[in-house]
Amino acid sequence: MTVAIFGGSFNPVHAAHQLVALYVLETQLVDELWFVPTYEHPFGKPLAGYDHRVAMCELAALLLGPRVRVSRAEQELAQRPGFVSSRTIDLLEMIAETHPGEQLRFVIGSDILAETDKWHRWDAVAEAAPPIVIARPGHPGGHGVEMPDISATHIRELLARRDPAASALVPRAVLGYIAANGLYGFPGIS
């Protein structure tokens, strides 16, 4: 089986993440796609709690069908002795170890292509899970259609201002979860 690993902060997961997942499932030779929320940001950026981000990913994944799962692999990796920070190669090696026989692919945006020199062992990442590069606005090198330029940072700003525009960018079930849990300073739009 071939699994597309789609990692990210998902802080929060939004409509463009769902579009990427659907696009990969429908255009690439993969059997499943796994959302893999980052346990802790490697550069210390503040994130909503891990369990909240996993729950939001699960809500977003439900709409995409049984070929989409949410993996807690980052949490498992963080609990290993000697864990320092989340590095993609460590994650991919752990998934390969715990799911022998799976062929892995790694979903990234074309904006990442200009930054691979900053990644720990990028060549090993690309070998362990050949990238599926998704076109991002203003960044050449992606496959097929360009995905919408939706920023989680912008969404968090909209939510904090209680701006109804957030509802056009976040799946309804995820927006309901955010409101019910008071995430991002958002108690709901009145």
Coordinates of N, CA and C in Angstrom, one line a residue:
M1 N 0.8 -1.2 0.0 CA 0.0 0.0 0.0 C 0.9 1.2 0.0
T2 N 0.5 2.3 -0.7 CA 1.2 3.5 -0.8 C 0.4 4.6 0.0
V3 N 1.2 5.2 1.0 CA 0.6 6.2 1.9 C 1.2 7.5 1.6
A4 N 0.4 8.6 1.4 CA 0.9 9.9 1.3 C 0.9 10.5 2.7
I5 N 2.0 11.0 3.2 CA 2.2 11.6 4.5 C 2.0 13.1 4.3
F6 N 1.0 13.7 4.9 CA 0.7 15.1 4.8 C 0.9 15.7 6.2
G7 N 2.1 16.2 6.5 CA 2.4 16.8 7.8 C 2.2 18.3 7.8
G8 N 2.0 18.8 9.0 CA 1.9 20.2 9.2 C 1.4 20.6 10.6
S9 N 1.4 21.9 10.9 CA 0.9 22.3 12.2 C -0.6 22.1 12.3
F10 N -1.3 22.4 11.2 CA -2.8 22.3 11.1 C -3.3 23.1 12.3
N11 N -2.9 24.4 12.3 CA -3.2 25.3 13.4 C -4.0 26.5 13.0
P12 N -5.3 26.4 12.5 CA -6.1 25.2 12.4 C -6.0 24.5 11.0
V13 N -6.5 23.3 10.9 CA -6.7 22.7 9.5 C -7.8 23.5 8.8
H14 N -7.6 23.7 7.5 CA -8.5 24.6 6.8 C -8.9 24.0 5.4
A15 N -9.7 24.7 4.7 CA -10.2 24.2 3.4 C -9.1 23.8 2.4
A16 N -8.0 24.6 2.4 CA -7.0 24.3 1.4 C -6.3 23.0 1.8
H17 N -6.2 22.7 3.1 CA -5.6 21.3 3.5 C -6.5 20.2 2.9
Q18 N -7.8 20.4 3.0 CA -8.8 19.4 2.5 C -8.6 19.3 1.0
L19 N -8.5 20.4 0.3 CA -8.3 20.4 -1.2 C -7.1 19.7 -1.6
V20 N -6.0 19.9 -0.8 CA -4.7 19.2 -1.1 C -4.9 17.7 -0.9
A21 N -5.5 17.3 0.2 CA -5.7 15.9 0.4 C -6.5 15.2 -0.7
L22 N -7.6 15.9 -1.1 CA -8.5 15.3 -2.1 C -7.7 15.3 -3.5
Y23 N -7.0 16.3 -3.8 CA -6.2 16.4 -5.0 C -5.2 15.2 -5.1
V24 N -4.5 15.0 -4.0 CA -3.5 14.0 -3.9 C -4.1 12.6 -4.1
L25 N -5.2 12.4 -3.4 CA -5.9 11.1 -3.5 C -6.4 10.8 -4.9
E26 N -6.9 11.9 -5.6 CA -7.5 11.7 -6.9 C -6.5 11.7 -8.1
T27 N -5.3 12.2 -7.8 CA -4.4 12.4 -9.0 C -3.1 11.6 -8.8
Q28 N -2.8 11.1 -7.7 CA -1.5 10.4 -7.4 C -1.8 9.0 -7.2
L29 N -0.8 8.1 -7.4 CA -1.0 6.7 -7.1 C -0.7 6.4 -5.7
V30 N -1.7 6.8 -4.8 CA -1.6 6.5 -3.4 C -2.9 5.9 -3.0
D31 N -2.8 5.0 -2.0 CA -4.0 4.3 -1.5 C -4.6 5.1 -0.3
E32 N -3.8 5.7 0.5 CA -4.3 6.5 1.6 C -3.5 7.8 1.8
L33 N -4.1 8.7 2.5 CA -3.4 10.0 2.9 C -3.6 10.1 4.4
W34 N -2.4 10.4 5.0 CA -2.5 10.6 6.5 C -2.1 12.0 6.8
F35 N -3.1 12.7 7.5 CA -2.7 14.0 8.1 C -1.8 13.6 9.3
V36 N -0.7 14.3 9.5 CA 0.2 14.0 10.6 C 0.5 15.4 11.3
P37 N -0.3 15.8 12.3 CA -0.1 17.0 12.9 C 1.2 17.0 13.7
T38 N 2.0 18.2 13.6 CA 3.2 18.3 14.3 C 2.9 18.3 15.8
Y39 N 3.7 17.6 16.6 CA 3.5 17.6 18.0 C 3.9 18.9 18.7
E40 N 5.1 19.4 18.4 CA 5.5 20.7 18.8 C 6.2 21.3 17.6
H41 N 6.1 22.6 17.5 CA 6.7 23.3 16.4 C 8.2 23.3 16.6
P42 N 9.0 22.9 15.6 CA 10.5 22.8 15.8 C 11.1 24.1 16.1
F43 N 10.5 25.3 15.8 CA 11.1 26.6 16.0 C 10.3 27.3 17.2
G44 N 9.6 26.5 17.9 CA 8.9 27.0 19.1 C 7.7 27.9 18.9
K45 N 7.1 27.9 17.7 CA 6.0 28.7 17.4 C 4.8 28.2 18.3
P46 N 4.0 29.1 18.9 CA 2.9 28.6 19.7 C 1.8 28.0 18.8
L47 N 1.3 26.9 19.3 CA 0.3 26.1 18.6 C -0.9 25.8 19.6
A48 N -2.1 25.6 19.0 CA -3.1 25.1 19.8 C -2.7 23.7 20.3
G49 N -3.3 23.3 21.4 CA -2.9 22.0 22.0 C -2.9 20.9 20.9
Y50 N -2.0 19.9 21.1 CA -1.9 18.8 20.1 C -3.2 18.1 20.0
D51 N -3.9 17.7 21.1 CA -5.1 17.0 21.0 C -6.2 17.8 20.3
H52 N -6.2 19.1 20.4 CA -7.2 19.9 19.7 C -6.9 19.8 18.2
R53 N -5.6 19.9 17.8 CA -5.3 19.9 16.4 C -5.5 18.6 15.8
V54 N -5.3 17.5 16.5 CA -5.7 16.1 16.1 C -7.2 16.0 15.9
A55 N -8.0 16.5 16.8 CA -9.4 16.5 16.7 C -9.9 17.3 15.5
M56 N -9.3 18.4 15.3 CA -9.8 19.2 14.1 C -9.4 18.5 12.8
C57 N -8.2 17.9 12.8 CA -7.9 17.1 11.6 C -8.8 15.9 11.4
E58 N -9.2 15.3 12.5 CA -10.2 14.2 12.3 C -11.5 14.6 11.8
L59 N -12.0 15.8 12.2 CA -13.2 16.3 11.6 C -13.1 16.7 10.2
A60 N -12.0 17.2 9.8 CA -11.7 17.6 8.4 C -11.6 16.3 7.5
A61 N -11.0 15.3 8.1 CA -10.7 14.0 7.4 C -12.0 13.2 7.2
L62 N -13.0 13.3 8.1 CA -14.2 12.6 8.0 C -14.9 12.9 6.6
L63 N -14.9 14.1 6.2 CA -15.5 14.5 5.0 C -14.9 14.0 3.7
L64 N -13.6 13.5 3.9 CA -12.9 13.1 2.7 C -12.9 11.5 2.5
G65 N -13.6 10.8 3.4 CA -13.8 9.4 3.3 C -12.7 8.5 3.9
P66 N -12.9 7.2 3.8 CA -12.1 6.2 4.5 C -10.6 6.1 4.1
R67 N -10.3 6.8 3.0 CA -8.9 6.7 2.6 C -8.0 7.8 3.3
V68 N -8.6 8.6 4.1 CA -7.9 9.6 4.8 C -7.9 9.3 6.3
R69 N -6.7 9.3 6.9 CA -6.6 9.0 8.4 C -5.9 10.2 9.0
V70 N -5.9 10.2 10.3 CA -5.1 11.1 11.1 C -4.2 10.3 11.9
S71 N -2.9 10.6 11.8 CA -1.9 9.8 12.6 C -1.3 10.6 13.7
R72 N -1.1 9.9 14.8 CA -0.4 10.5 16.0 C 1.1 10.2 16.1
A73 N 1.6 9.9 14.9 CA 3.0 9.5 14.8 C 4.0 10.5 15.4
E74 N 3.7 11.8 15.3 CA 4.5 12.8 15.9 C 4.5 12.7 17.4
Q75 N 3.4 12.4 18.0 CA 3.3 12.3 19.4 C 4.2 11.1 19.9
E76 N 4.0 10.0 19.1 CA 4.8 8.8 19.4 C 6.3 9.0 19.3
L77 N 6.7 9.8 18.3 CA 8.1 10.2 18.1 C 8.6 11.0 19.3
A78 N 7.8 12.0 19.7 CA 8.2 12.9 20.8 C 8.3 12.1 22.1
Q79 N 7.7 11.0 22.3 CA 7.8 10.2 23.5 C 9.0 9.2 23.5
R80 N 9.7 9.2 22.4 CA 10.9 8.3 22.4 C 12.0 8.9 23.1
P81 N 12.8 8.0 23.8 CA 14.0 8.5 24.5 C 15.0 9.3 23.5
G82 N 15.5 10.4 24.0 CA 16.4 11.2 23.2 C 15.8 12.1 22.3
F83 N 14.5 12.3 22.3 CA 13.8 13.2 21.4 C 14.2 14.6 21.7
V84 N 14.6 15.3 20.6 CA 15.0 16.7 20.8 C 14.0 17.6 20.1
S85 N 13.8 17.4 18.8 CA 12.8 18.2 18.1 C 12.3 17.3 16.9
S86 N 11.2 17.8 16.4 CA 10.6 17.0 15.3 C 11.3 17.2 14.0
R87 N 11.9 16.2 13.4 CA 12.5 16.2 12.1 C 11.9 15.2 11.2
T88 N 11.6 15.6 10.0 CA 10.8 14.8 9.1 C 11.5 13.5 8.8
I89 N 12.8 13.4 8.7 CA 13.4 12.1 8.4 C 13.2 11.1 9.6
D90 N 13.2 11.7 10.8 CA 12.9 10.8 12.0 C 11.5 10.3 12.0
L91 N 10.6 11.1 11.6 CA 9.2 10.7 11.5 C 9.0 9.7 10.4
L92 N 9.6 9.9 9.2 CA 9.4 8.9 8.1 C 10.1 7.6 8.5
E93 N 11.2 7.6 9.1 CA 11.9 6.4 9.6 C 11.1 5.6 10.6
M94 N 10.4 6.4 11.5 CA 9.6 5.7 12.5 C 8.4 5.1 11.9
I95 N 7.7 5.8 10.9 CA 6.6 5.3 10.2 C 7.0 4.0 9.5
A96 N 8.1 4.1 8.8 CA 8.6 2.9 8.0 C 8.8 1.7 9.0
E97 N 9.3 2.0 10.1 CA 9.6 1.0 11.1 C 8.3 0.4 11.7
T98 N 7.3 1.2 12.0 CA 6.1 0.7 12.6 C 5.1 0.2 11.6
H99 N 5.3 0.5 10.3 CA 4.4 0.1 9.3 C 5.2 -0.5 8.1
P100 N 5.9 -1.6 8.4 CA 6.8 -2.2 7.4 C 5.9 -2.6 6.1
G101 N 6.5 -2.4 5.0 CA 5.9 -2.8 3.8 C 5.1 -1.6 3.1
E102 N 4.8 -0.6 3.9 CA 4.1 0.6 3.3 C 5.1 1.4 2.4
Q103 N 4.7 1.8 1.3 CA 5.4 2.7 0.4 C 5.0 4.1 0.9
L104 N 6.0 5.0 1.2 CA 5.6 6.3 1.6 C 5.9 7.4 0.6
R105 N 5.0 8.4 0.5 CA 5.2 9.6 -0.3 C 5.0 10.7 0.7
F106 N 5.6 11.9 0.4 CA 5.6 13.0 1.3 C 5.0 14.2 0.6
V107 N 3.9 14.7 1.1 CA 3.2 15.8 0.5 C 3.8 17.2 1.0
I108 N 4.3 18.0 0.0 CA 4.8 19.3 0.4 C 4.3 20.3 -0.6
G109 N 4.4 21.6 -0.2 CA 4.1 22.7 -1.1 C 5.3 23.1 -1.9
S110 N 5.1 23.7 -3.0 CA 6.2 24.1 -3.9 C 7.1 25.2 -3.2
D111 N 6.5 25.9 -2.2 CA 7.3 26.8 -1.5 C 8.5 26.2 -0.7
I112 N 8.3 24.9 -0.4 CA 9.4 24.2 0.4 C 10.6 23.9 -0.5
L113 N 10.4 23.8 -1.8 CA 11.5 23.5 -2.7 C 12.7 24.4 -2.5
A114 N 12.4 25.7 -2.3 CA 13.5 26.7 -2.1 C 14.2 26.6 -0.7
E115 N 13.6 25.8 0.2 CA 14.2 25.7 1.5 C 14.8 24.3 1.9
T116 N 14.9 23.4 0.9 CA 15.3 22.1 1.3 C 16.7 22.1 1.9
D117 N 17.6 23.1 1.6 CA 18.9 23.1 2.1 C 18.9 23.4 3.6
K118 N 17.7 23.8 4.2 CA 17.6 24.0 5.6 C 17.1 22.8 6.4
W119 N 16.6 21.8 5.6 CA 16.0 20.6 6.2 C 17.1 19.7 6.6
H120 N 16.9 19.0 7.7 CA 17.8 18.0 8.2 C 17.7 16.7 7.3
R121 N 18.8 16.4 6.5 CA 18.9 15.3 5.7 C 17.8 15.2 4.6
W122 N 17.6 16.3 3.9 CA 16.6 16.4 2.9 C 16.7 15.2 1.9
D123 N 17.9 14.9 1.4 CA 18.1 13.8 0.5 C 17.5 12.5 1.0
A124 N 17.7 12.3 2.3 CA 17.2 11.0 2.9 C 15.7 11.1 2.9
V125 N 15.1 12.3 3.2 CA 13.7 12.5 3.2 C 13.1 12.1 1.9
A126 N 13.7 12.7 0.8 CA 13.2 12.5 -0.6 C 13.3 11.0 -1.0
E127 N 14.4 10.4 -0.5 CA 14.5 8.9 -0.8 C 13.5 8.1 0.0
A128 N 13.3 8.4 1.2 CA 12.4 7.6 2.1 C 10.9 7.7 1.6
A129 N 10.6 8.9 1.2 CA 9.2 9.2 0.8 C 9.3 10.3 -0.4
P130 N 9.3 9.8 -1.6 CA 9.4 10.7 -2.7 C 8.3 11.8 -2.6
P131 N 8.7 13.0 -2.7 CA 7.7 14.1 -2.6 C 6.7 14.2 -3.6
I132 N 5.5 14.5 -3.2 CA 4.4 15.0 -4.1 C 4.4 16.5 -3.9
V133 N 4.8 17.2 -4.9 CA 4.9 18.7 -4.7 C 3.6 19.4 -5.2
I134 N 3.0 20.1 -4.3 CA 1.7 20.8 -4.6 C 2.0 22.2 -5.0
A135 N 1.5 22.7 -6.1 CA 1.8 24.1 -6.5 C 1.2 25.1 -5.5
R136 N 2.0 26.1 -5.1 CA 1.6 27.1 -4.2 C 1.7 28.5 -4.9
P137 N 0.9 29.4 -4.7 CA 0.9 30.7 -5.4 C 2.3 31.4 -5.2
G138 N 2.9 31.8 -6.3 CA 4.2 32.5 -6.3 C 5.4 31.6 -6.1
H139 N 5.2 30.3 -6.2 CA 6.3 29.3 -6.0 C 6.3 28.3 -7.1
P140 N 7.2 28.3 -8.0 CA 7.2 27.3 -9.1 C 7.5 25.9 -8.7
G141 N 7.2 25.0 -9.5 CA 7.6 23.6 -9.3 C 6.6 22.6 -8.8
G142 N 5.4 23.0 -8.7 CA 4.4 22.0 -8.2 C 3.7 21.3 -9.3
H143 N 3.0 20.2 -8.9 CA 2.2 19.4 -9.8 C 0.8 20.1 -10.0
G144 N 0.4 20.0 -11.3 CA -1.0 20.3 -11.6 C -1.5 21.7 -11.2
V145 N -2.7 21.7 -10.6 CA -3.3 23.0 -10.3 C -2.7 23.7 -9.1
E146 N -2.8 25.0 -9.1 CA -2.3 25.7 -8.0 C -3.3 25.8 -6.9
M147 N -2.9 25.4 -5.7 CA -3.9 25.5 -4.6 C -4.1 26.9 -4.1
P148 N -5.3 27.1 -3.5 CA -5.6 28.5 -3.0 C -4.6 28.9 -1.9
D149 N -4.3 30.2 -1.9 CA -3.4 30.8 -0.9 C -4.1 31.1 0.3
I150 N -4.3 30.1 1.2 CA -5.0 30.3 2.5 C -4.0 30.1 3.6
S151 N -3.9 31.1 4.4 CA -2.9 31.1 5.5 C -3.6 30.8 6.9
A152 N -3.1 29.8 7.6 CA -3.6 29.6 8.9 C -3.4 30.8 9.8
T153 N -2.3 31.5 9.6 CA -2.1 32.7 10.4 C -3.2 33.7 10.2
H154 N -3.6 33.9 8.9 CA -4.7 34.8 8.6 C -6.0 34.3 9.2
I155 N -6.2 33.0 9.1 CA -7.4 32.5 9.7 C -7.5 32.7 11.2
R156 N -6.3 32.5 11.9 CA -6.3 32.8 13.4 C -6.6 34.3 13.6
E157 N -6.1 35.2 12.8 CA -6.4 36.6 13.0 C -7.9 36.9 12.8
L158 N -8.5 36.3 11.8 CA -9.9 36.4 11.5 C -10.7 35.9 12.7
L159 N -10.3 34.7 13.2 CA -11.1 34.2 14.3 C -11.0 35.0 15.6
A160 N -9.8 35.6 15.8 CA -9.6 36.4 17.0 C -10.4 37.7 16.9
R161 N -10.7 38.2 15.7 CA -11.5 39.4 15.5 C -13.0 39.0 15.4
R162 N -13.3 37.7 15.5 CA -14.7 37.2 15.3 C -15.2 37.6 13.9
D163 N -14.3 37.6 12.9 CA -14.7 38.0 11.6 C -15.4 36.8 10.9
P164 N -16.6 37.0 10.4 CA -17.3 36.0 9.7 C -16.6 35.4 8.4
A165 N -15.6 36.1 7.9 CA -14.9 35.6 6.7 C -14.2 34.3 7.0
A166 N -13.9 34.0 8.3 CA -13.3 32.8 8.6 C -14.1 31.6 8.2
S167 N -15.4 31.8 8.2 CA -16.3 30.6 7.9 C -16.2 30.2 6.4
A168 N -15.6 31.0 5.6 CA -15.4 30.6 4.2 C -14.1 29.9 4.0
L169 N -13.2 29.8 5.0 CA -11.9 29.2 4.9 C -11.7 27.9 5.8
V170 N -12.6 27.7 6.7 CA -12.5 26.6 7.6 C -13.7 25.7 7.5
P171 N -13.5 24.4 7.4 CA -14.7 23.5 7.4 C -15.6 23.8 8.5
R172 N -16.9 23.7 8.3 CA -17.9 24.0 9.3 C -17.7 23.2 10.6
A173 N -17.5 21.9 10.5 CA -17.3 21.1 11.7 C -16.1 21.6 12.5
V174 N -15.0 22.0 11.8 CA -13.8 22.5 12.4 C -14.1 23.8 13.1
L175 N -14.8 24.7 12.4 CA -15.2 26.0 13.0 C -16.0 25.8 14.2
G176 N -17.0 24.8 14.2 CA -17.8 24.5 15.4 C -16.9 24.1 16.5
Y177 N -15.9 23.2 16.2 CA -15.0 22.7 17.3 C -14.2 23.9 17.9
I178 N -13.7 24.8 17.0 CA -13.0 25.9 17.5 C -13.8 26.8 18.4
A179 N -15.0 27.0 18.0 CA -15.9 27.9 18.8 C -16.3 27.2 20.1
A180 N -16.6 25.9 20.1 CA -16.9 25.1 21.3 C -15.8 25.1 22.3
N181 N -14.6 25.1 21.8 CA -13.4 25.0 22.7 C -12.7 26.3 22.9
G182 N -13.2 27.4 22.4 CA -12.7 28.7 22.6 C -11.2 28.9 22.1
L183 N -10.9 28.2 21.0 CA -9.6 28.2 20.4 C -9.3 29.5 19.7
Y184 N -8.1 30.0 19.7 CA -7.7 31.2 18.9 C -8.4 32.4 19.3
G185 N -8.9 32.5 20.5 CA -9.7 33.6 21.0 C -11.0 33.8 20.4
F186 N -11.6 32.6 19.9 CA -12.8 32.6 19.1 C -13.9 31.9 19.9
P187 N -14.8 32.7 20.5 CA -15.9 32.0 21.2 C -17.1 31.8 20.3
G188 N -17.0 32.1 19.0 CA -18.1 31.9 18.1 C -18.5 33.3 17.5
I189 N -19.1 33.2 16.3 CA -19.5 34.5 15.7 C -21.0 34.7 16.0
S190 N -21.3 35.8 16.6 CA -22.7 36.1 17.0 C -23.4 36.8 15.9

